[in-house]
């Protein structure tokens, strides 16, 4: 699934092994999602759920700065 997502979006997929999920950012998800579902089906990958979600504030921060936010610790 990650390889198909990588090829379709050009973005590095985010894997969550604990939840058995994979995700990625794409330019036009409304066009990419149907194609992703078709290609996963053709590859024999069982798809239990597919959904679009709006970007989080962290997603926007990372896209704009290219940097990971640092959590502050109490002194």
JSON list of N, CA and C in Angstrom, two decimals:
[
{"chain": "A", "resi": 1, "resn": "UNK", "atom": "N", "xyz": [0.83, -1.19, 0.00]},
{"chain": "A", "resi": 1, "resn": "UNK", "atom": "CA", "xyz": [0.00, 0.00, 0.00]},
{"chain": "A", "resi": 1, "resn": "UNK", "atom": "C", "xyz": [0.87, 1.25, 0.00]},
{"chain": "A", "resi": 2, "resn": "UNK", "atom": "N", "xyz": [1.96, 1.22, 0.80]},
{"chain": "A", "resi": 2, "resn": "UNK", "atom": "CA", "xyz": [2.83, 2.39, 0.88]},
{"chain": "A", "resi": 2, "resn": "UNK", "atom": "C", "xyz": [3.49, 2.68, -0.46]},
{"chain": "A", "resi": 3, "resn": "UNK", "atom": "N", "xyz": [3.89, 1.64, -1.18]},
{"chain": "A", "resi": 3, "resn": "UNK", "atom": "CA", "xyz": [4.54, 1.84, -2.48]},
{"chain": "A", "resi": 3, "resn": "UNK", "atom": "C", "xyz": [3.58, 2.47, -3.49]},
{"chain": "A", "resi": 4, "resn": "UNK", "atom": "N", "xyz": [2.33, 2.03, -3.48]},
{"chain": "A", "resi": 4, "resn": "UNK", "atom": "CA", "xyz": [1.33, 2.60, -4.39]},
{"chain": "A", "resi": 4, "resn": "UNK", "atom": "C", "xyz": [1.07, 4.06, -4.02]},
{"chain": "A", "resi": 5, "resn": "UNK", "atom": "N", "xyz": [0.93, 4.33, -2.74]},
{"chain": "A", "resi": 5, "resn": "UNK", "atom": "CA", "xyz": [0.69, 5.70, -2.28]},
{"chain": "A", "resi": 5, "resn": "UNK", "atom": "C", "xyz": [1.86, 6.61, -2.63]},
{"chain": "A", "resi": 6, "resn": "UNK", "atom": "N", "xyz": [3.07, 6.11, -2.45]},
{"chain": "A", "resi": 6, "resn": "UNK", "atom": "CA", "xyz": [4.27, 6.88, -2.79]},
{"chain": "A", "resi": 6, "resn": "UNK", "atom": "C", "xyz": [4.28, 7.22, -4.28]},
{"chain": "A", "resi": 7, "resn": "UNK", "atom": "N", "xyz": [3.97, 6.24, -5.11]},
{"chain": "A", "resi": 7, "resn": "UNK", "atom": "CA", "xyz": [3.98, 6.46, -6.56]},
{"chain": "A", "resi": 7, "resn": "UNK", "atom": "C", "xyz": [2.91, 7.45, -7.00]},
{"chain": "A", "resi": 8, "resn": "UNK", "atom": "N", "xyz": [1.74, 7.39, -6.38]},
{"chain": "A", "resi": 8, "resn": "UNK", "atom": "CA", "xyz": [0.64, 8.28, -6.79]},
{"chain": "A", "resi": 8, "resn": "UNK", "atom": "C", "xyz": [0.78, 9.70, -6.27]},
{"chain": "A", "resi": 9, "resn": "UNK", "atom": "N", "xyz": [1.34, 9.86, -5.08]},
{"chain": "A", "resi": 9, "resn": "UNK", "atom": "CA", "xyz": [1.39, 11.19, -4.47]},
{"chain": "A", "resi": 9, "resn": "UNK", "atom": "C", "xyz": [2.74, 11.86, -4.61]},
{"chain": "A", "resi": 10, "resn": "UNK", "atom": "N", "xyz": [3.80, 11.08, -4.75]},
{"chain": "A", "resi": 10, "resn": "UNK", "atom": "CA", "xyz": [5.14, 11.64, -4.77]},
{"chain": "A", "resi": 10, "resn": "UNK", "atom": "C", "xyz": [5.61, 12.08, -3.39]},
{"chain": "A", "resi": 11, "resn": "UNK", "atom": "N", "xyz": [4.81, 11.79, -2.38]},
{"chain": "A", "resi": 11, "resn": "UNK", "atom": "CA", "xyz": [5.16, 12.14, -1.00]},
{"chain": "A", "resi": 11, "resn": "UNK", "atom": "C", "xyz": [5.50, 10.86, -0.24]},
{"chain": "A", "resi": 12, "resn": "UNK", "atom": "N", "xyz": [6.39, 11.00, 0.72]},
{"chain": "A", "resi": 12, "resn": "UNK", "atom": "CA", "xyz": [6.76, 9.84, 1.52]},
{"chain": "A", "resi": 12, "resn": "UNK", "atom": "C", "xyz": [5.58, 9.43, 2.41]},
{"chain": "A", "resi": 13, "resn": "UNK", "atom": "N", "xyz": [5.09, 8.21, 2.27]},
{"chain": "A", "resi": 13, "resn": "UNK", "atom": "CA", "xyz": [3.96, 7.76, 3.09]},
{"chain": "A", "resi": 13, "resn": "UNK", "atom": "C", "xyz": [4.33, 7.70, 4.57]},
{"chain": "A", "resi": 14, "resn": "UNK", "atom": "N", "xyz": [3.34, 7.96, 5.40]},
{"chain": "A", "resi": 14, "resn": "UNK", "atom": "CA", "xyz": [3.50, 7.87, 6.85]},
{"chain": "A", "resi": 14, "resn": "UNK", "atom": "C", "xyz": [2.86, 6.55, 7.28]},
{"chain": "A", "resi": 15, "resn": "UNK", "atom": "N", "xyz": [3.67, 5.67, 7.84]},
{"chain": "A", "resi": 15, "resn": "UNK", "atom": "CA", "xyz": [3.19, 4.36, 8.26]},
{"chain": "A", "resi": 15, "resn": "UNK", "atom": "C", "xyz": [2.94, 4.34, 9.75]},
{"chain": "A", "resi": 16, "resn": "UNK", "atom": "N", "xyz": [1.82, 3.75, 10.16]},
{"chain": "A", "resi": 16, "resn": "UNK", "atom": "CA", "xyz": [1.51, 3.54, 11.57]},
{"chain": "A", "resi": 16, "resn": "UNK", "atom": "C", "xyz": [1.23, 2.05, 11.72]},
{"chain": "A", "resi": 17, "resn": "UNK", "atom": "N", "xyz": [2.27, 1.31, 12.12]},
{"chain": "A", "resi": 17, "resn": "UNK", "atom": "CA", "xyz": [2.15, -0.15, 12.21]},
{"chain": "A", "resi": 17, "resn": "UNK", "atom": "C", "xyz": [1.17, -0.56, 13.31]},
{"chain": "A", "resi": 18, "resn": "UNK", "atom": "N", "xyz": [1.11, 0.21, 14.38]},
{"chain": "A", "resi": 18, "resn": "UNK", "atom": "CA", "xyz": [0.22, -0.11, 15.49]},
{"chain": "A", "resi": 18, "resn": "UNK", "atom": "C", "xyz": [-1.25, -0.09, 15.05]},
{"chain": "A", "resi": 19, "resn": "UNK", "atom": "N", "xyz": [-1.60, 0.89, 14.25]},
{"chain": "A", "resi": 19, "resn": "UNK", "atom": "CA", "xyz": [-2.98, 1.01, 13.76]},
{"chain": "A", "resi": 19, "resn": "UNK", "atom": "C", "xyz": [-3.19, 0.39, 12.39]},
{"chain": "A", "resi": 20, "resn": "UNK", "atom": "N", "xyz": [-2.11, -0.10, 11.80]},
{"chain": "A", "resi": 20, "resn": "UNK", "atom": "CA", "xyz": [-2.16, -0.70, 10.46]},
{"chain": "A", "resi": 20, "resn": "UNK", "atom": "C", "xyz": [-2.71, 0.30, 9.44]},
{"chain": "A", "resi": 21, "resn": "UNK", "atom": "N", "xyz": [-2.14, 1.53, 9.47]},
{"chain": "A", "resi": 21, "resn": "UNK", "atom": "CA", "xyz": [-2.57, 2.57, 8.54]},
{"chain": "A", "resi": 21, "resn": "UNK", "atom": "C", "xyz": [-1.38, 3.13, 7.77]},
{"chain": "A", "resi": 22, "resn": "UNK", "atom": "N", "xyz": [-1.70, 3.74, 6.66]},
{"chain": "A", "resi": 22, "resn": "UNK", "atom": "CA", "xyz": [-0.71, 4.43, 5.86]},
{"chain": "A", "resi": 22, "resn": "UNK", "atom": "C", "xyz": [-1.37, 5.70, 5.32]},
{"chain": "A", "resi": 23, "resn": "UNK", "atom": "N", "xyz": [-0.62, 6.79, 5.26]},
{"chain": "A", "resi": 23, "resn": "UNK", "atom": "CA", "xyz": [-1.18, 8.04, 4.78]},
{"chain": "A", "resi": 23, "resn": "UNK", "atom": "C", "xyz": [-0.12, 8.89, 4.10]},
{"chain": "A", "resi": 24, "resn": "UNK", "atom": "N", "xyz": [-0.56, 9.87, 3.36]},
{"chain": "A", "resi": 24, "resn": "UNK", "atom": "CA", "xyz": [0.36, 10.79, 2.70]},
{"chain": "A", "resi": 24, "resn": "UNK", "atom": "C", "xyz": [-0.40, 12.05, 2.30]},
{"chain": "A", "resi": 25, "resn": "UNK", "atom": "N", "xyz": [0.36, 13.11, 2.11]},
{"chain": "A", "resi": 25, "resn": "UNK", "atom": "CA", "xyz": [-0.19, 14.38, 1.64]},
{"chain": "A", "resi": 25, "resn": "UNK", "atom": "C", "xyz": [-0.17, 14.34, 0.11]},
{"chain": "A", "resi": 26, "resn": "UNK", "atom": "N", "xyz": [-1.24, 14.82, -0.50]},
{"chain": "A", "resi": 26, "resn": "UNK", "atom": "CA", "xyz": [-1.26, 14.88, -1.96]},
{"chain": "A", "resi": 26, "resn": "UNK", "atom": "C", "xyz": [-1.90, 16.19, -2.41]},
{"chain": "A", "resi": 27, "resn": "UNK", "atom": "N", "xyz": [-1.56, 16.60, -3.61]},
{"chain": "A", "resi": 27, "resn": "UNK", "atom": "CA", "xyz": [-2.02, 17.89, -4.13]},
{"chain": "A", "resi": 27, "resn": "UNK", "atom": "C", "xyz": [-3.52, 17.92, -4.35]},
{"chain": "A", "resi": 28, "resn": "UNK", "atom": "N", "xyz": [-4.09, 16.87, -4.90]},
{"chain": "A", "resi": 28, "resn": "UNK", "atom": "CA", "xyz": [-5.53, 16.84, -5.17]},
{"chain": "A", "resi": 28, "resn": "UNK", "atom": "C", "xyz": [-6.11, 15.51, -4.71]},
{"chain": "A", "resi": 29, "resn": "UNK", "atom": "N", "xyz": [-6.44, 15.40, -3.43]},
{"chain": "A", "resi": 29, "resn": "UNK", "atom": "CA", "xyz": [-6.91, 14.13, -2.89]},
{"chain": "A", "resi": 29, "resn": "UNK", "atom": "C", "xyz": [-8.22, 13.63, -3.51]},
{"chain": "A", "resi": 30, "resn": "UNK", "atom": "N", "xyz": [-9.06, 14.54, -3.99]},
{"chain": "A", "resi": 30, "resn": "UNK", "atom": "CA", "xyz": [-10.33, 14.08, -4.58]},
{"chain": "A", "resi": 30, "resn": "UNK", "atom": "C", "xyz": [-10.10, 13.32, -5.88]},
{"chain": "A", "resi": 31, "resn": "UNK", "atom": "N", "xyz": [-8.99, 13.57, -6.54]},
{"chain": "A", "resi": 31, "resn": "UNK", "atom": "CA", "xyz": [-8.64, 12.80, -7.74]},
{"chain": "A", "resi": 31, "resn": "UNK", "atom": "C", "xyz": [-7.78, 11.59, -7.38]},
{"chain": "A", "resi": 32, "resn": "UNK", "atom": "N", "xyz": [-6.93, 11.74, -6.38]},
{"chain": "A", "resi": 32, "resn": "UNK", "atom": "CA", "xyz": [-5.99, 10.68, -6.01]},
{"chain": "A", "resi": 32, "resn": "UNK", "atom": "C", "xyz": [-6.67, 9.52, -5.30]},
{"chain": "A", "resi": 33, "resn": "UNK", "atom": "N", "xyz": [-7.62, 9.79, -4.42]},
{"chain": "A", "resi": 33, "resn": "UNK", "atom": "CA", "xyz": [-8.23, 8.72, -3.62]},
{"chain": "A", "resi": 33, "resn": "UNK", "atom": "C", "xyz": [-8.91, 7.65, -4.49]},
{"chain": "A", "resi": 34, "resn": "UNK", "atom": "N", "xyz": [-9.75, 8.01, -5.47]},
{"chain": "A", "resi": 34, "resn": "UNK", "atom": "CA", "xyz": [-10.35, 6.95, -6.29]},
{"chain": "A", "resi": 34, "resn": "UNK", "atom": "C", "xyz": [-9.31, 6.12, -7.05]},
{"chain": "A", "resi": 35, "resn": "UNK", "atom": "N", "xyz": [-8.29, 6.77, -7.55]},
{"chain": "A", "resi": 35, "resn": "UNK", "atom": "CA", "xyz": [-7.23, 6.05, -8.27]},
{"chain": "A", "resi": 35, "resn": "UNK", "atom": "C", "xyz": [-6.48, 5.13, -7.31]},
{"chain": "A", "resi": 36, "resn": "UNK", "atom": "N", "xyz": [-6.23, 5.61, -6.10]},
{"chain": "A", "resi": 36, "resn": "UNK", "atom": "CA", "xyz": [-5.55, 4.80, -5.09]},
{"chain": "A", "resi": 36, "resn": "UNK", "atom": "C", "xyz": [-6.36, 3.54, -4.77]},
{"chain": "A", "resi": 37, "resn": "UNK", "atom": "N", "xyz": [-7.66, 3.70, -4.59]},
{"chain": "A", "resi": 37, "resn": "UNK", "atom": "CA", "xyz": [-8.53, 2.55, -4.30]},
{"chain": "A", "resi": 37, "resn": "UNK", "atom": "C", "xyz": [-8.47, 1.54, -5.44]},
{"chain": "A", "resi": 38, "resn": "UNK", "atom": "N", "xyz": [-8.55, 2.00, -6.68]},
{"chain": "A", "resi": 38, "resn": "UNK", "atom": "CA", "xyz": [-8.49, 1.09, -7.84]},
{"chain": "A", "resi": 38, "resn": "UNK", "atom": "C", "xyz": [-7.16, 0.35, -7.90]},
{"chain": "A", "resi": 39, "resn": "UNK", "atom": "N", "xyz": [-6.05, 1.09, -7.69]},
{"chain": "A", "resi": 39, "resn": "UNK", "atom": "CA", "xyz": [-4.73, 0.46, -7.81]},
{"chain": "A", "resi": 39, "resn": "UNK", "atom": "C", "xyz": [-4.46, -0.50, -6.66]},
{"chain": "A", "resi": 40, "resn": "UNK", "atom": "N", "xyz": [-4.93, -0.19, -5.46]},
{"chain": "A", "resi": 40, "resn": "UNK", "atom": "CA", "xyz": [-4.76, -1.13, -4.35]},
{"chain": "A", "resi": 40, "resn": "UNK", "atom": "C", "xyz": [-5.57, -2.40, -4.61]},
{"chain": "A", "resi": 41, "resn": "UNK", "atom": "N", "xyz": [-6.77, -2.25, -5.14]},
{"chain": "A", "resi": 41, "resn": "UNK", "atom": "CA", "xyz": [-7.59, -3.41, -5.48]},
{"chain": "A", "resi": 41, "resn": "UNK", "atom": "C", "xyz": [-6.90, -4.26, -6.53]},
{"chain": "A", "resi": 42, "resn": "UNK", "atom": "N", "xyz": [-6.36, -3.63, -7.56]},
{"chain": "A", "resi": 42, "resn": "UNK", "atom": "CA", "xyz": [-5.66, -4.36, -8.62]},
{"chain": "A", "resi": 42, "resn": "UNK", "atom": "C", "xyz": [-4.43, -5.08, -8.09]},
{"chain": "A", "resi": 43, "resn": "UNK", "atom": "N", "xyz": [-3.80, -4.52, -7.05]},
{"chain": "A", "resi": 43, "resn": "UNK", "atom": "CA", "xyz": [-2.61, -5.13, -6.45]},
{"chain": "A", "resi": 43, "resn": "UNK", "atom": "C", "xyz": [-2.97, -6.20, -5.42]},
{"chain": "A", "resi": 44, "resn": "UNK", "atom": "N", "xyz": [-4.27, -6.38, -5.18]},
{"chain": "A", "resi": 44, "resn": "UNK", "atom": "CA", "xyz": [-4.70, -7.39, -4.22]},
{"chain": "A", "resi": 44, "resn": "UNK", "atom": "C", "xyz": [-4.59, -6.96, -2.77]},
{"chain": "A", "resi": 45, "resn": "UNK", "atom": "N", "xyz": [-4.49, -5.65, -2.53]},
{"chain": "A", "resi": 45, "resn": "UNK", "atom": "CA", "xyz": [-4.39, -5.14, -1.17]},
{"chain": "A", "resi": 45, "resn": "UNK", "atom": "C", "xyz": [-5.80, -4.95, -0.62]},
{"chain": "A", "resi": 46, "resn": "UNK", "atom": "N", "xyz": [-6.07, -5.55, 0.54]},
{"chain": "A", "resi": 46, "resn": "UNK", "atom": "CA", "xyz": [-7.37, -5.41, 1.18]},
{"chain": "A", "resi": 46, "resn": "UNK", "atom": "C", "xyz": [-7.46, -4.04, 1.84]},
{"chain": "A", "resi": 47, "resn": "UNK", "atom": "N", "xyz": [-8.41, -3.25, 1.41]},
{"chain": "A", "resi": 47, "resn": "UNK", "atom": "CA", "xyz": [-8.60, -1.90, 1.93]},
{"chain": "A", "resi": 47, "resn": "UNK", "atom": "C", "xyz": [-9.83, -1.90, 2.82]},
{"chain": "A", "resi": 48, "resn": "UNK", "atom": "N", "xyz": [-9.63, -1.62, 4.10]},
{"chain": "A", "resi": 48, "resn": "UNK", "atom": "CA", "xyz": [-10.74, -1.62, 5.05]},
{"chain": "A", "resi": 48, "resn": "UNK", "atom": "C", "xyz": [-11.39, -0.25, 5.19]},
{"chain": "A", "resi": 49, "resn": "UNK", "atom": "N", "xyz": [-10.63, 0.81, 4.95]},
{"chain": "A", "resi": 49, "resn": "UNK", "atom": "CA", "xyz": [-11.15, 2.16, 5.13]},
{"chain": "A", "resi": 49, "resn": "UNK", "atom": "C", "xyz": [-10.30, 3.12, 4.30]},
{"chain": "A", "resi": 50, "resn": "UNK", "atom": "N", "xyz": [-10.92, 4.11, 3.74]},
{"chain": "A", "resi": 50, "resn": "UNK", "atom": "CA", "xyz": [-10.21, 5.16, 3.01]},
{"chain": "A", "resi": 50, "resn": "UNK", "atom": "C", "xyz": [-10.92, 6.47, 3.31]},
{"chain": "A", "resi": 51, "resn": "UNK", "atom": "N", "xyz": [-10.15, 7.47, 3.67]},
{"chain": "A", "resi": 51, "resn": "UNK", "atom": "CA", "xyz": [-10.78, 8.75, 3.99]},
{"chain": "A", "resi": 51, "resn": "UNK", "atom": "C", "xyz": [-9.83, 9.91, 3.71]},
{"chain": "A", "resi": 52, "resn": "UNK", "atom": "N", "xyz": [-10.44, 11.05, 3.48]},
{"chain": "A", "resi": 52, "resn": "UNK", "atom": "CA", "xyz": [-9.71, 12.31, 3.32]},
{"chain": "A", "resi": 52, "resn": "UNK", "atom": "C", "xyz": [-9.80, 13.06, 4.64]},
{"chain": "A", "resi": 53, "resn": "UNK", "atom": "N", "xyz": [-8.74, 13.76, 4.97]},
{"chain": "A", "resi": 53, "resn": "UNK", "atom": "CA", "xyz": [-8.80, 14.62, 6.15]},
{"chain": "A", "resi": 53, "resn": "UNK", "atom": "C", "xyz": [-8.12, 15.93, 5.84]},
{"chain": "A", "resi": 54, "resn": "UNK", "atom": "N", "xyz": [-8.63, 17.02, 6.41]},
{"chain": "A", "resi": 54, "resn": "UNK", "atom": "CA", "xyz": [-7.98, 18.31, 6.18]},
{"chain": "A", "resi": 54, "resn": "UNK", "atom": "C", "xyz": [-6.64, 18.33, 6.89]},
{"chain": "A", "resi": 55, "resn": "UNK", "atom": "N", "xyz": [-5.72, 19.15, 6.43]},
{"chain": "A", "resi": 55, "resn": "UNK", "atom": "CA", "xyz": [-4.41, 19.23, 7.08]},
{"chain": "A", "resi": 55, "resn": "UNK", "atom": "C", "xyz": [-4.54, 19.77, 8.50]},
{"chain": "A", "resi": 56, "resn": "UNK", "atom": "N", "xyz": [-3.70, 19.24, 9.39]},
{"chain": "A", "resi": 56, "resn": "UNK", "atom": "CA", "xyz": [-3.65, 19.75, 10.76]},
{"chain": "A", "resi": 56, "resn": "UNK", "atom": "C", "xyz": [-2.73, 20.97, 10.80]},
{"chain": "A", "resi": 57, "resn": "UNK", "atom": "N", "xyz": [-2.71, 21.65, 11.92]},
{"chain": "A", "resi": 57, "resn": "UNK", "atom": "CA", "xyz": [-1.78, 22.78, 12.08]},
{"chain": "A", "resi": 57, "resn": "UNK", "atom": "C", "xyz": [-0.34, 22.30, 11.97]},
{"chain": "A", "resi": 58, "resn": "UNK", "atom": "N", "xyz": [-0.05, 21.11, 12.48]},
{"chain": "A", "resi": 58, "resn": "UNK", "atom": "CA", "xyz": [1.30, 20.56, 12.34]},
{"chain": "A", "resi": 58, "resn": "UNK", "atom": "C", "xyz": [1.65, 20.33, 10.87]},
{"chain": "A", "resi": 59, "resn": "UNK", "atom": "N", "xyz": [0.69, 19.81, 10.10]},
{"chain": "A", "resi": 59, "resn": "UNK", "atom": "CA", "xyz": [0.92, 19.60, 8.67]},
{"chain": "A", "resi": 59, "resn": "UNK", "atom": "C", "xyz": [1.27, 20.91, 7.98]},
{"chain": "A", "resi": 60, "resn": "UNK", "atom": "N", "xyz": [0.53, 21.95, 8.29]},
{"chain": "A", "resi": 60, "resn": "UNK", "atom": "CA", "xyz": [0.76, 23.26, 7.68]},
{"chain": "A", "resi": 60, "resn": "UNK", "atom": "C", "xyz": [2.12, 23.80, 8.10]},
{"chain": "A", "resi": 61, "resn": "UNK", "atom": "N", "xyz": [2.45, 23.69, 9.38]},
{"chain": "A", "resi": 61, "resn": "UNK", "atom": "CA", "xyz": [3.75, 24.16, 9.89]},
{"chain": "A", "resi": 61, "resn": "UNK", "atom": "C", "xyz": [4.89, 23.46, 9.15]},
{"chain": "A", "resi": 62, "resn": "UNK", "atom": "N", "xyz": [4.79, 22.13, 9.06]},
{"chain": "A", "resi": 62, "resn": "UNK", "atom": "CA", "xyz": [5.86, 21.38, 8.40]},
{"chain": "A", "resi": 62, "resn": "UNK", "atom": "C", "xyz": [5.98, 21.75, 6.93]},
{"chain": "A", "resi": 63, "resn": "UNK", "atom": "N", "xyz": [4.85, 21.97, 6.27]},
{"chain": "A", "resi": 63, "resn": "UNK", "atom": "CA", "xyz": [4.90, 22.33, 4.86]},
{"chain": "A", "resi": 63, "resn": "UNK", "atom": "C", "xyz": [5.54, 23.71, 4.67]},
{"chain": "A", "resi": 64, "resn": "UNK", "atom": "N", "xyz": [5.21, 24.66, 5.55]},
{"chain": "A", "resi": 64, "resn": "UNK", "atom": "CA", "xyz": [5.72, 26.02, 5.41]},
{"chain": "A", "resi": 64, "resn": "UNK", "atom": "C", "xyz": [7.18, 26.15, 5.84]},
{"chain": "A", "resi": 65, "resn": "UNK", "atom": "N", "xyz": [7.57, 25.44, 6.89]},
{"chain": "A", "resi": 65, "resn": "UNK", "atom": "CA", "xyz": [8.92, 25.61, 7.43]},
{"chain": "A", "resi": 65, "resn": "UNK", "atom": "C", "xyz": [9.87, 24.48, 7.07]},
{"chain": "A", "resi": 66, "resn": "UNK", "atom": "N", "xyz": [9.31, 23.30, 6.76]},
{"chain": "A", "resi": 66, "resn": "UNK", "atom": "CA", "xyz": [10.16, 22.15, 6.50]},
{"chain": "A", "resi": 66, "resn": "UNK", "atom": "C", "xyz": [10.86, 21.67, 7.75]},
{"chain": "A", "resi": 67, "resn": "UNK", "atom": "N", "xyz": [10.38, 22.09, 8.91]},
{"chain": "A", "resi": 67, "resn": "UNK", "atom": "CA", "xyz": [11.02, 21.77, 10.17]},
{"chain": "A", "resi": 67, "resn": "UNK", "atom": "C", "xyz": [10.01, 21.11, 11.11]},
{"chain": "A", "resi": 68, "resn": "UNK", "atom": "N", "xyz": [10.50, 20.34, 12.04]},
{"chain": "A", "resi": 68, "resn": "UNK", "atom": "CA", "xyz": [9.64, 19.68, 13.02]},
{"chain": "A", "resi": 68, "resn": "UNK", "atom": "C", "xyz": [9.45, 20.58, 14.23]},
{"chain": "A", "resi": 69, "resn": "UNK", "atom": "N", "xyz": [8.21, 20.74, 14.70]},
{"chain": "A", "resi": 69, "resn": "UNK", "atom": "CA", "xyz": [8.00, 21.57, 15.88]},
{"chain": "A", "resi": 69, "resn": "UNK", "atom": "C", "xyz": [8.65, 20.94, 17.11]},
{"chain": "A", "resi": 70, "resn": "UNK", "atom": "N", "xyz": [9.19, 21.78, 17.98]},
{"chain": "A", "resi": 70, "resn": "UNK", "atom": "CA", "xyz": [9.85, 21.32, 19.19]},
{"chain": "A", "resi": 70, "resn": "UNK", "atom": "C", "xyz": [8.93, 21.59, 20.37]},
{"chain": "A", "resi": 71, "resn": "UNK", "atom": "N", "xyz": [8.69, 20.54, 21.18]},
{"chain": "A", "resi": 71, "resn": "UNK", "atom": "CA", "xyz": [7.86, 20.72, 22.36]},
{"chain": "A", "resi": 71, "resn": "UNK", "atom": "C", "xyz": [8.69, 21.34, 23.47]},
{"chain": "A", "resi": 72, "resn": "UNK", "atom": "N", "xyz": [8.14, 22.36, 24.09]},
{"chain": "A", "resi": 72, "resn": "UNK", "atom": "CA", "xyz": [8.84, 23.01, 25.19]},
{"chain": "A", "resi": 72, "resn": "UNK", "atom": "C", "xyz": [8.66, 22.19, 26.46]},
{"chain": "A", "resi": 73, "resn": "UNK", "atom": "N", "xyz": [9.70, 22.15, 27.29]},
{"chain": "A", "resi": 73, "resn": "UNK", "atom": "CA", "xyz": [9.61, 21.45, 28.56]},
{"chain": "A", "resi": 73, "resn": "UNK", "atom": "C", "xyz": [9.65, 22.47, 29.68]},
{"chain": "A", "resi": 74, "resn": "UNK", "atom": "N", "xyz": [8.95, 22.17, 30.76]},
{"chain": "A", "resi": 74, "resn": "UNK", "atom": "CA", "xyz": [8.93, 23.09, 31.91]},
{"chain": "A", "resi": 74, "resn": "UNK", "atom": "C", "xyz": [10.30, 23.09, 32.58]},
{"chain": "A", "resi": 75, "resn": "UNK", "atom": "N", "xyz": [10.74, 24.27, 32.99]},
{"chain": "A", "resi": 75, "resn": "UNK", "atom": "CA", "xyz": [12.06, 24.38, 33.62]},
{"chain": "A", "resi": 75, "resn": "UNK", "atom": "C", "xyz": [11.97, 24.23, 35.11]}
]
